[in-house]
Amino acid sequence: MRTFLLFLILLLCTHAAQADNEALAPYHPRFGRERPVIAVVAQNRMTELTDYVVPLGVLRRSGAAQVLALATEPGPVQLMPALRLQPQATLEEFAQRFPQGADYLIVPAVHDSQDPVLLAFIQAQAAQGATIVGVCDGVLVLGNAGLLHGRHATGHWYSRKQRLEDYPDAHWEENRRYVADGKVITTSGVTAALPLSLALVQAIAGKARAATLAREFGVQDWSPRHDSQRFSLGASGYLTAAGNYLALWNHEVFSVPLEPGFDEVSLALTADAWARTFRSEVRGSAAHSVSSAGGLLFLPDAPGDHPVLPGRGATAIPALDSTLDAIARRYGESTRRLVAAQLEYVSSERSGAVARRNNMDNP
Protein backbone atom coordinates (compact mmCIF):
# COMPACT_ATOMS: atom_id res chain seq x y z
CA MET A 1 0.00 0.00 0.00
CA ARG A 2 2.80 2.39 0.95
CA THR A 3 4.57 1.69 -2.35
CA PHE A 4 1.36 2.43 -4.26
CA LEU A 5 0.87 5.74 -2.42
CA LEU A 6 4.46 6.79 -3.18
CA PHE A 7 3.91 5.92 -6.85
CA LEU A 8 0.66 7.91 -6.90
CA ILE A 9 2.33 10.95 -5.31
CA LEU A 10 5.17 10.74 -7.82
CA LEU A 11 2.69 10.50 -10.69
CA LEU A 12 0.73 13.51 -9.45
CA CYS A 13 3.93 15.53 -9.05
CA THR A 14 4.94 14.61 -12.57
CA HIS A 15 1.58 15.76 -13.94
CA ALA A 16 1.87 18.99 -11.93
CA ALA A 17 5.33 19.63 -13.35
CA GLN A 18 4.03 19.00 -16.86
CA ALA A 19 1.14 21.40 -16.26
CA ASP A 20 3.54 24.09 -15.04
CA ASN A 21 5.60 23.54 -18.18
CA GLU A 22 2.59 24.35 -20.36
CA ALA A 23 2.75 28.09 -19.59
CA LEU A 24 5.56 30.62 -19.92
CA ALA A 25 6.97 32.13 -16.74
CA PRO A 26 4.90 35.09 -15.51
CA TYR A 27 6.26 38.54 -16.27
CA HIS A 28 7.87 40.38 -13.35
CA PRO A 29 7.94 44.18 -13.76
CA ARG A 30 11.33 45.85 -14.07
CA PHE A 31 12.55 49.43 -13.85
CA GLY A 32 9.22 50.62 -12.45
CA ARG A 33 7.48 50.12 -15.79
CA GLU A 34 3.70 49.85 -15.70
CA ARG A 35 3.76 47.67 -18.80
CA PRO A 36 6.62 45.65 -20.28
CA VAL A 37 8.46 46.93 -23.33
CA ILE A 38 8.43 44.44 -26.20
CA ALA A 39 10.58 44.95 -29.28
CA VAL A 40 10.04 42.93 -32.46
CA VAL A 41 13.04 43.27 -34.75
CA ALA A 42 13.24 42.95 -38.53
CA GLN A 43 15.96 42.92 -41.12
CA ASN A 44 15.07 45.45 -43.81
CA ARG A 45 16.12 43.29 -46.74
CA MET A 46 13.90 40.33 -45.91
CA THR A 47 12.03 39.17 -42.79
CA GLU A 48 9.42 36.43 -42.57
CA LEU A 49 5.94 37.96 -42.78
CA THR A 50 4.03 35.92 -40.18
CA ASP A 51 6.96 35.71 -37.75
CA TYR A 52 7.15 39.51 -37.64
CA VAL A 53 3.58 40.74 -38.06
CA VAL A 54 1.64 38.24 -35.92
CA PRO A 55 3.47 38.95 -32.63
CA LEU A 56 3.22 42.68 -33.31
CA GLY A 57 -0.49 42.46 -34.08
CA VAL A 58 -1.46 40.17 -31.21
CA LEU A 59 0.62 41.85 -28.52
CA ARG A 60 -0.39 45.36 -29.53
CA ARG A 61 -4.05 44.49 -29.60
CA SER A 62 -3.77 42.86 -26.17
CA GLY A 63 -3.00 46.24 -24.63
CA ALA A 64 -0.74 44.39 -22.20
CA ALA A 65 2.56 45.90 -23.30
CA GLN A 66 4.31 48.69 -25.14
CA VAL A 67 5.17 46.97 -28.42
CA LEU A 68 7.55 48.44 -30.97
CA ALA A 69 8.31 47.41 -34.55
CA LEU A 70 12.06 47.73 -35.12
CA ALA A 71 14.38 47.28 -38.09
CA THR A 72 18.13 47.04 -38.41
CA GLU A 73 18.28 50.09 -40.73
CA PRO A 74 16.16 53.12 -41.63
CA GLY A 75 13.51 52.64 -44.28
CA PRO A 76 10.88 50.04 -45.17
CA VAL A 77 11.02 46.34 -44.33
CA GLN A 78 10.48 43.92 -47.19
CA LEU A 79 8.60 41.00 -45.74
CA MET A 80 8.98 37.48 -47.06
CA PRO A 81 7.18 36.13 -49.05
CA ALA A 82 4.98 39.23 -49.45
CA LEU A 83 4.12 42.78 -48.35
CA ARG A 84 6.06 45.72 -46.93
CA LEU A 85 5.76 47.93 -43.87
CA GLN A 86 7.44 50.88 -42.23
CA PRO A 87 8.97 50.13 -38.81
CA GLN A 88 8.82 52.60 -35.95
CA ALA A 89 12.51 52.81 -35.17
CA THR A 90 15.95 51.44 -35.89
CA LEU A 91 17.90 49.39 -33.37
CA GLU A 92 20.04 52.42 -32.56
CA GLU A 93 17.00 54.64 -32.01
CA PHE A 94 15.43 52.03 -29.72
CA ALA A 95 18.61 51.76 -27.64
CA GLN A 96 18.65 55.53 -27.19
CA ARG A 97 14.99 55.65 -26.18
CA PHE A 98 15.19 52.63 -23.86
CA PRO A 99 18.71 52.55 -22.43
CA GLN A 100 17.65 49.89 -19.91
CA GLY A 101 16.60 47.64 -22.77
CA ALA A 102 13.48 45.70 -23.66
CA ASP A 103 11.69 43.25 -21.40
CA TYR A 104 11.10 40.94 -24.36
CA LEU A 105 12.90 40.93 -27.70
CA ILE A 106 11.23 38.92 -30.48
CA VAL A 107 13.43 37.78 -33.36
CA PRO A 108 11.76 36.38 -36.52
CA ALA A 109 13.39 34.40 -39.32
CA VAL A 110 15.49 36.80 -41.41
CA HIS A 111 17.48 36.68 -44.63
CA ASP A 112 20.89 36.89 -42.97
CA SER A 113 21.06 35.10 -39.62
CA GLN A 114 24.69 36.22 -39.23
CA ASP A 115 24.05 39.97 -39.56
CA PRO A 116 26.62 41.47 -37.12
CA VAL A 117 24.43 44.49 -36.33
CA LEU A 118 21.47 42.31 -35.42
CA LEU A 119 23.61 39.87 -33.43
CA ALA A 120 25.24 42.68 -31.43
CA PHE A 121 21.82 44.13 -30.59
CA ILE A 122 20.48 40.77 -29.43
CA GLN A 123 23.53 40.13 -27.29
CA ALA A 124 23.24 43.58 -25.71
CA GLN A 125 19.54 43.10 -24.93
CA ALA A 126 20.22 39.66 -23.43
CA ALA A 127 22.99 41.13 -21.26
CA GLN A 128 20.49 43.71 -19.97
CA GLY A 129 18.12 40.94 -18.87
CA ALA A 130 15.62 40.84 -21.71
CA THR A 131 13.83 37.61 -22.50
CA ILE A 132 14.87 36.75 -26.07
CA VAL A 133 12.28 35.00 -28.26
CA GLY A 134 13.29 33.31 -31.51
CA VAL A 135 10.26 32.70 -33.73
CA CYS A 136 10.62 29.87 -36.27
CA ASP A 137 14.11 30.11 -37.77
CA GLY A 138 14.76 33.19 -35.72
CA VAL A 139 16.33 30.47 -33.57
CA LEU A 140 19.25 30.46 -36.03
CA VAL A 141 19.91 34.10 -35.19
CA LEU A 142 19.82 33.27 -31.48
CA GLY A 143 22.26 30.44 -32.10
CA ASN A 144 24.65 32.75 -33.94
CA ALA A 145 24.33 35.23 -31.07
CA GLY A 146 25.60 32.52 -28.71
CA LEU A 147 22.38 32.18 -26.72
CA LEU A 148 21.71 28.47 -27.21
CA HIS A 149 24.72 26.92 -25.49
CA GLY A 150 23.39 24.10 -23.31
CA ARG A 151 19.80 25.31 -23.64
CA HIS A 152 16.64 23.47 -24.60
CA ALA A 153 15.21 24.86 -27.83
CA THR A 154 13.17 24.08 -30.93
CA GLY A 155 12.73 25.44 -34.47
CA HIS A 156 11.08 24.88 -37.84
CA TRP A 157 11.11 21.19 -38.80
CA TYR A 158 12.81 22.03 -42.11
CA SER A 159 15.95 23.42 -40.42
CA ARG A 160 16.39 20.47 -38.05
CA LYS A 161 19.50 19.07 -39.77
CA GLN A 162 21.14 22.50 -39.95
CA ARG A 163 20.37 23.19 -36.29
CA LEU A 164 21.84 19.88 -35.17
CA GLU A 165 25.02 20.53 -37.16
CA ASP A 166 25.47 24.22 -36.33
CA TYR A 167 24.47 24.15 -32.65
CA PRO A 168 25.25 20.63 -31.39
CA ASP A 169 25.46 21.68 -27.74
CA ALA A 170 21.82 22.81 -27.68
CA HIS A 171 19.18 20.33 -26.55
CA TRP A 172 16.74 20.20 -29.47
CA GLU A 173 13.18 19.29 -28.58
CA GLU A 174 10.62 17.85 -30.98
CA ASN A 175 6.83 18.08 -30.82
CA ARG A 176 6.79 21.48 -29.10
CA ARG A 177 5.35 24.67 -30.53
CA TYR A 178 7.52 26.67 -28.15
CA VAL A 179 10.21 25.90 -25.60
CA ALA A 180 11.28 28.19 -22.76
CA ASP A 181 14.66 27.76 -21.10
CA GLY A 182 15.35 30.59 -18.70
CA LYS A 183 15.22 33.86 -20.60
CA VAL A 184 15.39 32.23 -24.03
CA ILE A 185 12.21 31.12 -25.81
CA THR A 186 12.11 29.43 -29.21
CA THR A 187 9.26 28.22 -31.42
CA SER A 188 8.60 25.69 -34.14
CA GLY A 189 7.44 26.64 -37.66
CA VAL A 190 5.79 29.77 -38.99
CA THR A 191 2.27 29.50 -37.56
CA ALA A 192 3.65 28.91 -34.04
CA ALA A 193 3.92 32.71 -33.91
CA LEU A 194 0.23 32.94 -32.99
CA PRO A 195 0.10 30.52 -30.01
CA LEU A 196 3.44 31.89 -28.82
CA SER A 197 2.05 35.43 -28.87
CA LEU A 198 -0.99 34.33 -26.87
CA ALA A 199 1.30 32.57 -24.39
CA LEU A 200 3.21 35.84 -23.93
CA VAL A 201 -0.06 37.69 -23.34
CA GLN A 202 -0.94 35.10 -20.69
CA ALA A 203 2.47 35.51 -19.03
CA ILE A 204 2.07 39.28 -18.92
CA ALA A 205 -1.64 39.89 -18.40
CA GLY A 206 -3.14 36.56 -17.32
CA LYS A 207 -5.01 33.69 -18.89
CA ALA A 208 -8.36 35.53 -19.12
CA ARG A 209 -6.87 38.22 -21.37
CA ALA A 210 -5.18 35.58 -23.52
CA ALA A 211 -8.40 33.57 -23.78
CA THR A 212 -10.35 36.62 -24.96
CA LEU A 213 -7.81 37.25 -27.71
CA ALA A 214 -7.71 33.56 -28.61
CA ARG A 215 -11.46 33.60 -29.25
CA GLU A 216 -11.08 36.68 -31.44
CA PHE A 217 -8.44 34.93 -33.53
CA GLY A 218 -10.22 31.57 -33.62
CA VAL A 219 -7.52 29.80 -31.61
CA GLN A 220 -8.66 26.87 -29.49
CA ASP A 221 -5.33 25.90 -27.94
CA TRP A 222 -2.14 27.93 -27.47
CA SER A 223 -0.27 25.38 -25.38
CA PRO A 224 3.15 24.12 -26.55
CA ARG A 225 1.70 20.72 -27.51
CA HIS A 226 2.53 19.96 -31.15
CA ASP A 227 3.29 17.05 -33.44
CA SER A 228 6.21 18.44 -35.42
CA GLN A 229 7.31 15.02 -36.61
CA ARG A 230 4.26 14.75 -38.87
CA PHE A 231 5.70 17.41 -41.18
CA SER A 232 8.02 16.90 -44.13
CA LEU A 233 8.10 17.65 -47.84
CA GLY A 234 9.26 14.37 -49.28
CA ALA A 235 9.73 13.69 -52.99
CA SER A 236 6.14 14.58 -53.88
CA GLY A 237 6.40 17.93 -52.10
CA TYR A 238 9.54 18.93 -53.95
CA LEU A 239 8.00 17.79 -57.26
CA THR A 240 4.91 19.91 -56.59
CA ALA A 241 7.03 22.96 -55.77
CA ALA A 242 9.19 22.48 -58.87
CA GLY A 243 6.21 21.88 -61.12
CA ASN A 244 4.39 24.97 -59.86
CA TYR A 245 7.49 27.14 -60.15
CA LEU A 246 8.36 26.02 -63.67
CA ALA A 247 4.80 26.44 -65.01
CA LEU A 248 5.39 30.15 -65.64
CA TRP A 249 2.34 30.44 -67.90
CA ASN A 250 0.12 29.53 -64.92
CA HIS A 251 1.56 32.02 -62.45
CA GLU A 252 -0.77 34.62 -60.92
CA VAL A 253 -0.45 37.94 -59.12
CA PHE A 254 -3.06 38.81 -56.49
CA SER A 255 -3.82 42.20 -55.00
CA VAL A 256 -4.58 42.77 -51.32
CA PRO A 257 -6.54 46.01 -50.78
CA LEU A 258 -5.00 47.67 -47.72
CA GLU A 259 -7.82 49.46 -45.92
CA PRO A 260 -7.50 51.45 -42.69
CA GLY A 261 -7.87 49.27 -39.59
CA PHE A 262 -7.55 45.94 -41.38
CA ASP A 263 -6.70 42.78 -39.39
CA GLU A 264 -2.96 42.41 -39.88
CA VAL A 265 -2.87 38.97 -38.19
CA SER A 266 -5.36 37.45 -40.64
CA LEU A 267 -3.71 39.20 -43.57
CA ALA A 268 -0.27 37.90 -42.61
CA LEU A 269 -1.48 34.30 -42.42
CA THR A 270 -3.46 34.37 -45.66
CA ALA A 271 -0.92 36.32 -47.73
CA ASP A 272 1.88 34.11 -46.41
CA ALA A 273 -0.03 30.99 -47.47
CA TRP A 274 -0.86 32.17 -51.00
CA ALA A 275 2.67 33.40 -51.60
CA ARG A 276 4.09 29.95 -50.74
CA THR A 277 2.28 28.07 -53.51
CA PHE A 278 5.13 28.68 -55.99
CA ARG A 279 2.39 29.81 -58.37
CA SER A 280 1.11 33.06 -56.92
CA GLU A 281 2.50 36.43 -55.85
CA VAL A 282 0.76 38.76 -53.40
CA ARG A 283 0.99 42.56 -53.54
CA GLY A 284 -0.42 45.18 -51.20
CA SER A 285 -2.69 47.69 -52.92
CA ALA A 286 -3.42 51.22 -51.67
CA ALA A 287 -3.01 54.84 -52.70
CA HIS A 288 -0.71 55.49 -49.74
CA SER A 289 0.56 53.90 -46.54
CA VAL A 290 -2.19 52.36 -44.38
CA SER A 291 -2.37 51.69 -40.65
CA SER A 292 -3.65 48.27 -39.53
CA ALA A 293 -5.81 47.42 -36.50
CA GLY A 294 -2.66 47.10 -34.42
CA GLY A 295 -1.21 50.37 -35.70
CA LEU A 296 1.34 48.86 -38.10
CA LEU A 297 2.08 51.04 -41.11
CA PHE A 298 1.87 48.95 -44.29
CA LEU A 299 3.18 50.26 -47.60
CA PRO A 300 1.63 49.60 -51.02
CA ASP A 301 3.57 47.71 -53.66
CA ALA A 302 3.89 48.77 -57.28
CA PRO A 303 0.40 49.39 -58.72
CA GLY A 304 -1.13 47.00 -61.20
CA ASP A 305 -4.47 45.61 -62.35
CA HIS A 306 -4.57 42.30 -60.50
CA PRO A 307 -7.42 40.16 -59.14
CA VAL A 308 -8.16 40.50 -55.44
CA LEU A 309 -6.69 37.83 -53.17
CA PRO A 310 -9.34 35.11 -52.63
CA GLY A 311 -10.70 34.04 -49.29
CA ARG A 312 -10.28 37.15 -47.17
CA GLY A 313 -12.75 38.31 -44.55
CA ALA A 314 -12.54 35.78 -41.73
CA THR A 315 -10.32 36.13 -38.70
CA ALA A 316 -6.88 34.50 -38.26
CA ILE A 317 -7.25 30.72 -37.99
CA PRO A 318 -10.62 30.47 -39.80
CA ALA A 319 -9.10 32.66 -42.52
CA LEU A 320 -6.07 30.40 -42.81
CA ASP A 321 -8.25 27.28 -43.02
CA SER A 322 -10.38 28.91 -45.72
CA THR A 323 -7.24 29.98 -47.56
CA LEU A 324 -5.82 26.45 -47.61
CA ASP A 325 -9.15 25.17 -48.94
CA ALA A 326 -9.13 27.85 -51.63
CA ILE A 327 -5.57 26.93 -52.60
CA ALA A 328 -6.61 23.29 -52.94
CA ARG A 329 -9.53 24.23 -55.18
CA ARG A 330 -7.38 26.46 -57.35
CA TYR A 331 -4.08 24.57 -57.53
CA GLY A 332 -4.84 21.09 -56.22
CA GLU A 333 -4.54 19.21 -52.95
CA SER A 334 -0.80 18.64 -53.39
CA THR A 335 -0.20 22.41 -53.34
CA ARG A 336 -2.35 22.80 -50.24
CA ARG A 337 -0.21 20.18 -48.50
CA LEU A 338 2.95 21.90 -49.71
CA VAL A 339 1.85 25.22 -48.20
CA ALA A 340 0.63 23.67 -44.93
CA ALA A 341 3.95 21.86 -44.49
CA GLN A 342 5.91 25.08 -45.01
CA LEU A 343 3.73 26.84 -42.45
CA GLU A 344 3.97 23.82 -40.11
CA TYR A 345 0.21 23.91 -39.76
CA VAL A 346 -2.69 21.49 -39.63
CA SER A 347 -6.12 22.59 -38.50
CA SER A 348 -7.44 21.00 -35.33
CA GLU A 349 -10.91 21.23 -36.85
CA ARG A 350 -10.10 19.10 -39.89
CA SER A 351 -10.89 15.41 -40.02
CA GLY A 352 -9.74 12.47 -42.07
CA ALA A 353 -6.35 11.79 -43.56
CA VAL A 354 -5.34 15.46 -43.83
CA ALA A 355 -5.67 16.01 -40.09
CA ARG A 356 -4.10 12.68 -39.19
CA ARG A 357 -1.09 13.04 -41.40
CA ASN A 358 0.46 16.09 -43.02
CA ASN A 359 3.39 14.30 -44.60
CA MET A 360 4.14 14.79 -48.26
CA ASP A 361 5.32 11.18 -48.60
CA ASN A 362 2.15 9.88 -46.96
CA PRO A 363 -0.69 12.17 -48.01
mmCIF file of N, CA and C in Angstrom, residues 3 17-18 51 65 79 102 115 171 205 213 237 245 257 268 277 295 302 305 314 358 362:
data_model
loop_
_atom_site.group_PDB
_atom_site.id
_atom_site.type_symbol
_atom_site.label_atom_id
_atom_site.label_comp_id
_atom_site.label_asym_id
_atom_site.label_seq_id
_atom_site.Cartn_x
_atom_site.Cartn_y
_atom_site.Cartn_z
ATOM 1 N N THR A 3 3.910 1.550 -1.051
ATOM 2 C CA THR A 3 4.569 1.685 -2.350
ATOM 3 C C THR A 3 3.627 2.298 -3.373
ATOM 4 N N ALA A 17 4.184 19.023 -12.684
ATOM 5 C CA ALA A 17 5.334 19.629 -13.354
ATOM 6 C C ALA A 17 5.053 19.837 -14.820
ATOM 7 N N GLN A 18 4.377 18.845 -15.464
ATOM 8 C CA GLN A 18 4.033 19.001 -16.865
ATOM 9 C C GLN A 18 3.071 20.151 -17.065
ATOM 10 N N ASP A 51 6.104 35.630 -38.946
ATOM 11 C CA ASP A 51 6.959 35.707 -37.751
ATOM 12 C C ASP A 51 6.996 37.108 -37.175
ATOM 13 N N ALA A 65 1.164 45.502 -23.248
ATOM 14 C CA ALA A 65 2.564 45.899 -23.297
ATOM 15 C C ALA A 65 2.743 47.065 -24.264
ATOM 16 N N LEU A 79 8.960 42.239 -46.397
ATOM 17 C CA LEU A 79 8.596 40.998 -45.737
ATOM 18 C C LEU A 79 8.625 39.844 -46.733
ATOM 19 N N ALA A 102 14.828 46.251 -23.586
ATOM 20 C CA ALA A 102 13.477 45.700 -23.658
ATOM 21 C C ALA A 102 13.275 44.654 -22.571
ATOM 22 N N ASP A 115 23.931 38.503 -39.490
ATOM 23 C CA ASP A 115 24.052 39.969 -39.561
ATOM 24 C C ASP A 115 24.709 40.485 -38.273
ATOM 25 N N HIS A 171 20.029 21.499 -26.725
ATOM 26 C CA HIS A 171 19.177 20.325 -26.549
ATOM 27 C C HIS A 171 17.908 20.544 -27.369
ATOM 28 N N ALA A 205 -0.360 39.339 -18.841
ATOM 29 C CA ALA A 205 -1.645 39.892 -18.400
ATOM 30 C C ALA A 205 -2.631 38.858 -17.895
ATOM 31 N N LEU A 213 -8.466 37.074 -26.407
ATOM 32 C CA LEU A 213 -7.812 37.253 -27.705
ATOM 33 C C LEU A 213 -7.873 35.981 -28.535
ATOM 34 N N GLY A 237 6.436 16.510 -52.408
ATOM 35 C CA GLY A 237 6.395 17.935 -52.100
ATOM 36 C C GLY A 237 7.347 18.740 -52.961
ATOM 37 N N TYR A 245 6.546 26.056 -59.846
ATOM 38 C CA TYR A 245 7.487 27.137 -60.149
ATOM 39 C C TYR A 245 7.796 27.213 -61.646
ATOM 40 N N PRO A 257 -6.184 44.618 -51.105
ATOM 41 C CA PRO A 257 -6.544 46.007 -50.779
ATOM 42 C C PRO A 257 -6.225 46.306 -49.313
ATOM 43 N N ALA A 268 -1.590 38.543 -42.593
ATOM 44 C CA ALA A 268 -0.271 37.902 -42.612
ATOM 45 C C ALA A 268 -0.393 36.417 -42.905
ATOM 46 N N THR A 277 2.748 29.103 -52.592
ATOM 47 C CA THR A 277 2.280 28.068 -53.511
ATOM 48 C C THR A 277 3.260 27.810 -54.648
ATOM 49 N N GLY A 295 -2.017 49.170 -35.526
ATOM 50 C CA GLY A 295 -1.211 50.372 -35.704
ATOM 51 C C GLY A 295 0.069 50.163 -36.477
ATOM 52 N N ALA A 302 4.078 48.136 -55.984
ATOM 53 C CA ALA A 302 3.886 48.772 -57.283
ATOM 54 C C ALA A 302 2.468 48.523 -57.773
ATOM 55 N N ASP A 305 -3.088 46.085 -62.269
ATOM 56 C CA ASP A 305 -4.465 45.614 -62.350
ATOM 57 C C ASP A 305 -4.485 44.110 -62.130
ATOM 58 N N ALA A 314 -12.452 36.442 -43.032
ATOM 59 C CA ALA A 314 -12.538 35.776 -41.732
ATOM 60 C C ALA A 314 -11.368 36.217 -40.856
ATOM 61 N N ASN A 358 0.111 15.027 -42.097
ATOM 62 C CA ASN A 358 0.460 16.088 -43.018
ATOM 63 C C ASN A 358 1.878 15.830 -43.497
ATOM 64 N N ASN A 362 3.292 10.699 -47.355
ATOM 65 C CA ASN A 362 2.150 9.879 -46.962
ATOM 66 C C ASN A 362 0.892 10.734 -46.894
#
